Amino acid sequence: MEALANLLGGFKSALSITNLFMAFAGTLLGTLVGVLPGLGPTSTIAMLMPLTAVLSPSSAIIMMAGIYYGAQYGGSTTSIIANIPGEVASVPTLLDGHPLAQQGKAGPALGIAAIGSFVAGTLGVVLLTFFTPFLADQALRFGPPEYFGLMLLALTVMVSVSGSSIIKGLLMGAFGYLIALTGIGPESGLPRFHYGFPVLYGGIEIVTIAIGIFALGELFTSFEQGREAVTTQKIGRVFPNAQDLKQTFPAMARGGIIGFVLGLLPGCNPAVTAYISYDVEKKVSRHPERFGHGALEGVAAPESANNATSSAAFVPLLALGIPASPALAVLMGGFMIYGLQPGPLLFKTNPDLVWTIIGSMYIGNVMLLVLNLPLVGLWARLTAVPYRIMAPIIMMLCLVGAYSLRNSTFDIVMTICFGVVGYLMRKYDWPAAPVVLGSILGPILEKALVNSLAMSAGNPMIFITRPICLTLILAACALLIVSAQYIRKSKRSVTEEY
Amino acid sequence: MKVKHLVVSLLGIVMLVSMAGASLAAEAAYPTRPIEIVCSATPGGGNDTTTRAMAEFVSRRWNHPVTVINKPGGATVPAVHYALKESKPDGYTVLSDSHICSSFMVAAMKNPPVKLEDRIFLGRINLLPVAFAVKTDAQWKTFKELSDWAKANAKELSWGTTGAHGTSAFAIGEWLIALGVNPADTRMVTGGGWNEASVRLLGGHILLASQTVAEFLPLARAGRIRVLAVVAPKRNPLLPDVPTAAEVGYPQLKGVDWWTGLSLPKGTPQHIVDKWVKVIEEMCKDPVFLEKSAKLDYGVAYMGPKELTKYVYEQADFAKQLAPKLAGAKK
């Protein structure tokens, strides 16, 4: 109850005119940078840092936090309307979001994404309000072996994003991992597969794979097929109706919880949580075959997971002073400019500030919903704009987005190469989602394995003697069996149908 | 004919003079386009934060756009190569230099793509010493207790580092070698950033972490970790209660310095180099810059180009001696 009283105090100061305006400015800016692929909240917050010289601490931090969680809202827009994943975490969203747009249903998809973001974002803030110190300590129990178990569990997702053929899916996953092997190795600290090119020491940026294979691949395919626009269907209603909401609400709640729990772990990539929540929805659905062809739940779950993850990341920041991502590290710098040290003492030394920020996050989430829903109609109409106008814009967004990741022209070249790869994969029916999944999970899995064995001086028993790790590994095995049976069942139903 | 000669030579002189004038004008005209400072770290880390503070100062002082671009990853190779080898030596691309970009790189790699000789060191700006810390409820209360235990139980000692050639790997490696322990016998756990090692220390997944005093500060102030010693000639004002390694009986430890500075590629015109050297010197005396650095816990410790060059070469020799004996070297 103490938390509730504190929160009310926080609301009081968060509702002052200045702070309301700051929350609005932050969330608006966040939405904009979220929509543009590549340009993320990190550089935006860093660029706005000099503003701290004129603003009060609470105003500045409210605005920066708004940019951070606002960017998660915008991420789904380009994924749904143009198949451009602005960051890797948006890949699961486009698996169903873009097919919906092609059916003329971009509006409901975008609407559900916005509402899901709101539901999960708010859920995340509620959990953050009441359980921060407790959760931060629980998350610490996750060491390298536990991450290894978790990544094994995540690998089972490969089965459900493989499409028609598991073999093809696994091969593509391995291909993704091979690409991700380029760069500095985790234990030796020495470069691999650089062929003497210094630029390859930095490895291949996963977002270039995602943008290339999904966005450019799609664009090249549509040129070949001579498609006129993303959709030639009549654009019906732009807002989701009550039926859509009823259908997707459980997915939002599940996605939100999964996203929050996994978001507490600093080493867990938001893309992993998005993929896992997508997989969970497909597994619990009565009609899993709809996934990949425009299931609204397939949009709701990963978008909710994304946003809950961004709220959860505040837990280690506020409770321990540990930023889980570069964007939060910049935000932490914002605290420090004012002489405030995020960490266990912040709740004691500056409770007003902390609660004002938490209060503003509730308000910010409402603002984001109000801000995003009216835009849905506008975005949805873009899907009917002819390709002769849209294609150059999509192309430019992809290449500028790829460049802005690391300010590297090499990334532009890679994106175009992956565009060709993506086009060929589409043409010969190879699934694309496993490539990205393999390139995300592979390096984390490798690092977790190497680190676990370093902890135990090479003894593999470490995976069995630690209860959380063992549970995760057993769960992964169980899921694999479930998936195998599900494949058998769906194969049978396919044979029965034809 | 003579008149013609005269005209030609006069024309020649005019041309020469105007060329000289033009080159003088060009000298005076730097900078005319936006300048970029290349940062080898992701936004948010210590290296990035300090680089942004530098860019802000220079931009204000010269009243000219100076932007920071981040090229993270790849053990700083892509950033350093871009700034020093791929860019023209015209003063418009400046490297935010550090121990990782310079001495560690040449020590860790057999054939580093960028060498120390490829750059002109302009000046050091920040310096932080590295400290050793354990969890608050760990059995070791002093640096000596930890050292004695490590000597007897080398195979049990697990410690965290950002990478096999990261700051911690060198700092802990030096300490272990001084104790007579082979670092390869201990358990080195590598991880992404400093925050990962902190998380692992708090969760009890590793026993020891070695990071800069600034990185330890929040957890130390909150009583979650115990900082046993700082490896530096004198105590650090951020953690004044923590003794130096020399104070507690390990004067042989030189320690690893975390530093940042600025560098330009070899071949940059002298007047541009001079301009940067001057502005860095001014920066390290500027009260606004100093205040900001103090708030961010990044100690300003100016060093001019000559001393810095000497210092980096010494650091590189030290790192080169250590590198083959480090934990990552055996594999």
mmCIF file of C-alpha atoms in Angstrom, chain A residues 42 46-47 50 137 140-144 146 184 186-191 198-199 201-202 266 320-324 326 329-330 332-333 336-339 341-342 344-345 405-408 447 451 454-457 466, chain B residues 42-45 52 56 69-75 77-78 81 108-109 111 113 155 158 164-165 187-192 194-196 198-200 202-203 205-206 217-219 221-222 224 292 295-297 328 331:
data_model
loop_
_atom_site.group_PDB
_atom_site.id
_atom_site.type_symbol
_atom_site.label_atom_id
_atom_site.label_comp_id
_atom_site.label_asym_id
_atom_site.label_seq_id
_atom_site.Cartn_x
_atom_site.Cartn_y
_atom_site.Cartn_z
ATOM 1 C CA THR A 42 19.367 5.597 -28.252
ATOM 2 C CA ALA A 46 21.856 11.053 -26.706
ATOM 3 C CA MET A 47 21.339 13.966 -29.101
ATOM 4 C CA PRO A 50 22.294 18.948 -23.943
ATOM 5 C CA ASP A 137 16.815 -9.604 -7.160
ATOM 6 C CA LEU A 140 19.966 -11.806 -10.721
ATOM 7 C CA ARG A 141 19.594 -15.546 -10.285
ATOM 8 C CA PHE A 142 19.893 -15.841 -14.058
ATOM 9 C CA GLY A 143 23.528 -16.607 -14.830
ATOM 10 C CA PRO A 144 25.083 -17.931 -18.034
ATOM 11 C CA GLU A 146 20.197 -20.193 -17.166
ATOM 12 C CA ILE A 184 34.989 -11.081 -32.678
ATOM 13 C CA PRO A 186 33.248 -14.461 -27.432
ATOM 14 C CA GLU A 187 36.038 -16.259 -25.621
ATOM 15 C CA SER A 188 39.184 -15.789 -27.646
ATOM 16 C CA GLY A 189 38.486 -12.138 -28.329
ATOM 17 C CA LEU A 190 39.910 -12.742 -31.793
ATOM 18 C CA PRO A 191 38.172 -12.018 -35.104
ATOM 19 C CA PRO A 198 38.503 -4.529 -40.966
ATOM 20 C CA VAL A 199 34.806 -3.773 -41.398
ATOM 21 C CA TYR A 201 35.627 -7.413 -37.444
ATOM 22 C CA GLY A 202 32.377 -5.786 -36.356
ATOM 23 C CA PRO A 266 19.472 -7.802 -19.105
ATOM 24 C CA LEU A 320 20.377 -1.731 -9.299
ATOM 25 C CA GLY A 321 21.633 1.078 -11.520
ATOM 26 C CA ILE A 322 22.272 -1.410 -14.305
ATOM 27 C CA PRO A 323 21.132 -0.385 -17.799
ATOM 28 C CA ALA A 324 19.877 -3.366 -19.826
ATOM 29 C CA PRO A 326 22.277 1.156 -24.789
ATOM 30 C CA ALA A 329 22.518 3.589 -20.570
ATOM 31 C CA VAL A 330 22.006 6.973 -22.227
ATOM 32 C CA MET A 332 21.164 6.682 -16.988
ATOM 33 C CA GLY A 333 23.586 9.357 -18.152
ATOM 34 C CA MET A 336 23.786 11.375 -13.620
ATOM 35 C CA ILE A 337 24.003 14.816 -15.259
ATOM 36 C CA TYR A 338 21.730 15.941 -12.424
ATOM 37 C CA GLY A 339 23.898 14.250 -9.826
ATOM 38 C CA GLN A 341 22.724 7.940 -9.194
ATOM 39 C CA PRO A 342 20.250 5.317 -10.404
ATOM 40 C CA PRO A 344 19.233 0.957 -4.855
ATOM 41 C CA LEU A 345 19.631 4.293 -3.101
ATOM 42 C CA LEU A 405 22.659 1.423 -37.548
ATOM 43 C CA ARG A 406 26.414 1.870 -37.410
ATOM 44 C CA ASN A 407 26.902 4.808 -39.798
ATOM 45 C CA SER A 408 28.445 2.394 -42.232
ATOM 46 C CA LYS A 447 28.269 -17.097 -25.388
ATOM 47 C CA ASN A 451 30.572 -18.810 -20.210
ATOM 48 C CA ALA A 454 34.117 -21.305 -18.011
ATOM 49 C CA MET A 455 32.238 -20.980 -14.703
ATOM 50 C CA SER A 456 32.417 -24.711 -14.065
ATOM 51 C CA ALA A 457 35.958 -25.159 -15.430
ATOM 52 C CA ARG A 466 21.256 -25.657 -11.251
ATOM 53 C CA THR B 42 27.663 2.001 -28.287
ATOM 54 C CA PRO B 43 25.800 5.100 -27.149
ATOM 55 C CA GLY B 44 25.499 5.273 -23.383
ATOM 56 C CA GLY B 45 28.785 3.783 -22.226
ATOM 57 C CA ARG B 52 29.731 13.609 -26.496
ATOM 58 C CA GLU B 56 29.745 19.632 -27.237
ATOM 59 C CA ILE B 69 29.091 8.979 -34.786
ATOM 60 C CA ASN B 70 29.105 5.569 -33.154
ATOM 61 C CA LYS B 71 30.685 2.578 -34.848
ATOM 62 C CA PRO B 72 30.473 -0.003 -32.105
ATOM 63 C CA GLY B 73 31.618 -3.615 -32.015
ATOM 64 C CA GLY B 74 34.469 -5.610 -33.454
ATOM 65 C CA ALA B 75 36.849 -4.839 -30.564
ATOM 66 C CA VAL B 77 38.624 -2.231 -35.132
ATOM 67 C CA PRO B 78 35.873 -0.917 -37.479
ATOM 68 C CA HIS B 81 40.120 1.754 -39.089
ATOM 69 C CA ALA B 108 45.997 -8.411 -28.507
ATOM 70 C CA MET B 109 46.349 -8.907 -32.252
ATOM 71 C CA ASN B 111 48.706 -8.232 -37.067
ATOM 72 C CA PRO B 113 44.924 -3.524 -38.959
ATOM 73 C CA LYS B 155 41.162 -23.191 -10.103
ATOM 74 C CA SER B 158 35.823 -17.179 -11.447
ATOM 75 C CA ALA B 164 39.380 -11.832 -23.537
ATOM 76 C CA HIS B 165 41.282 -8.619 -24.235
ATOM 77 C CA ARG B 187 37.794 -19.341 -14.701
ATOM 78 C CA MET B 188 37.420 -16.366 -17.014
ATOM 79 C CA VAL B 189 33.780 -15.553 -17.838
ATOM 80 C CA THR B 190 33.479 -13.155 -20.774
ATOM 81 C CA GLY B 191 30.415 -11.006 -21.334
ATOM 82 C CA GLY B 192 28.965 -8.151 -23.341
ATOM 83 C CA TRP B 194 30.467 -3.941 -17.904
ATOM 84 C CA ASN B 195 26.849 -4.194 -16.781
ATOM 85 C CA GLU B 196 26.821 -7.907 -17.506
ATOM 86 C CA SER B 198 28.067 -6.476 -12.476
ATOM 87 C CA VAL B 199 24.900 -8.525 -12.812
ATOM 88 C CA ARG B 200 26.890 -11.741 -12.607
ATOM 89 C CA LEU B 202 25.594 -9.637 -7.739
ATOM 90 C CA GLY B 203 23.950 -12.914 -8.706
ATOM 91 C CA HIS B 205 27.734 -16.353 -10.797
ATOM 92 C CA ILE B 206 31.271 -15.013 -10.613
ATOM 93 C CA LEU B 217 30.162 3.434 -7.790
ATOM 94 C CA PRO B 218 26.344 2.894 -7.656
ATOM 95 C CA LEU B 219 26.591 -0.636 -6.301
ATOM 96 C CA ARG B 221 27.463 3.204 -2.452
ATOM 97 C CA ALA B 222 24.411 1.006 -2.011
ATOM 98 C CA ARG B 224 25.806 -4.362 -2.631
ATOM 99 C CA LYS B 292 29.915 18.049 -16.288
ATOM 100 C CA LYS B 295 28.828 14.759 -12.439
ATOM 101 C CA LEU B 296 29.256 11.868 -14.849
ATOM 102 C CA ASP B 297 32.079 10.497 -12.650
ATOM 103 C CA GLY B 328 42.395 -16.247 -23.234
ATOM 104 C CA LYS B 331 43.079 -21.557 -26.253
#
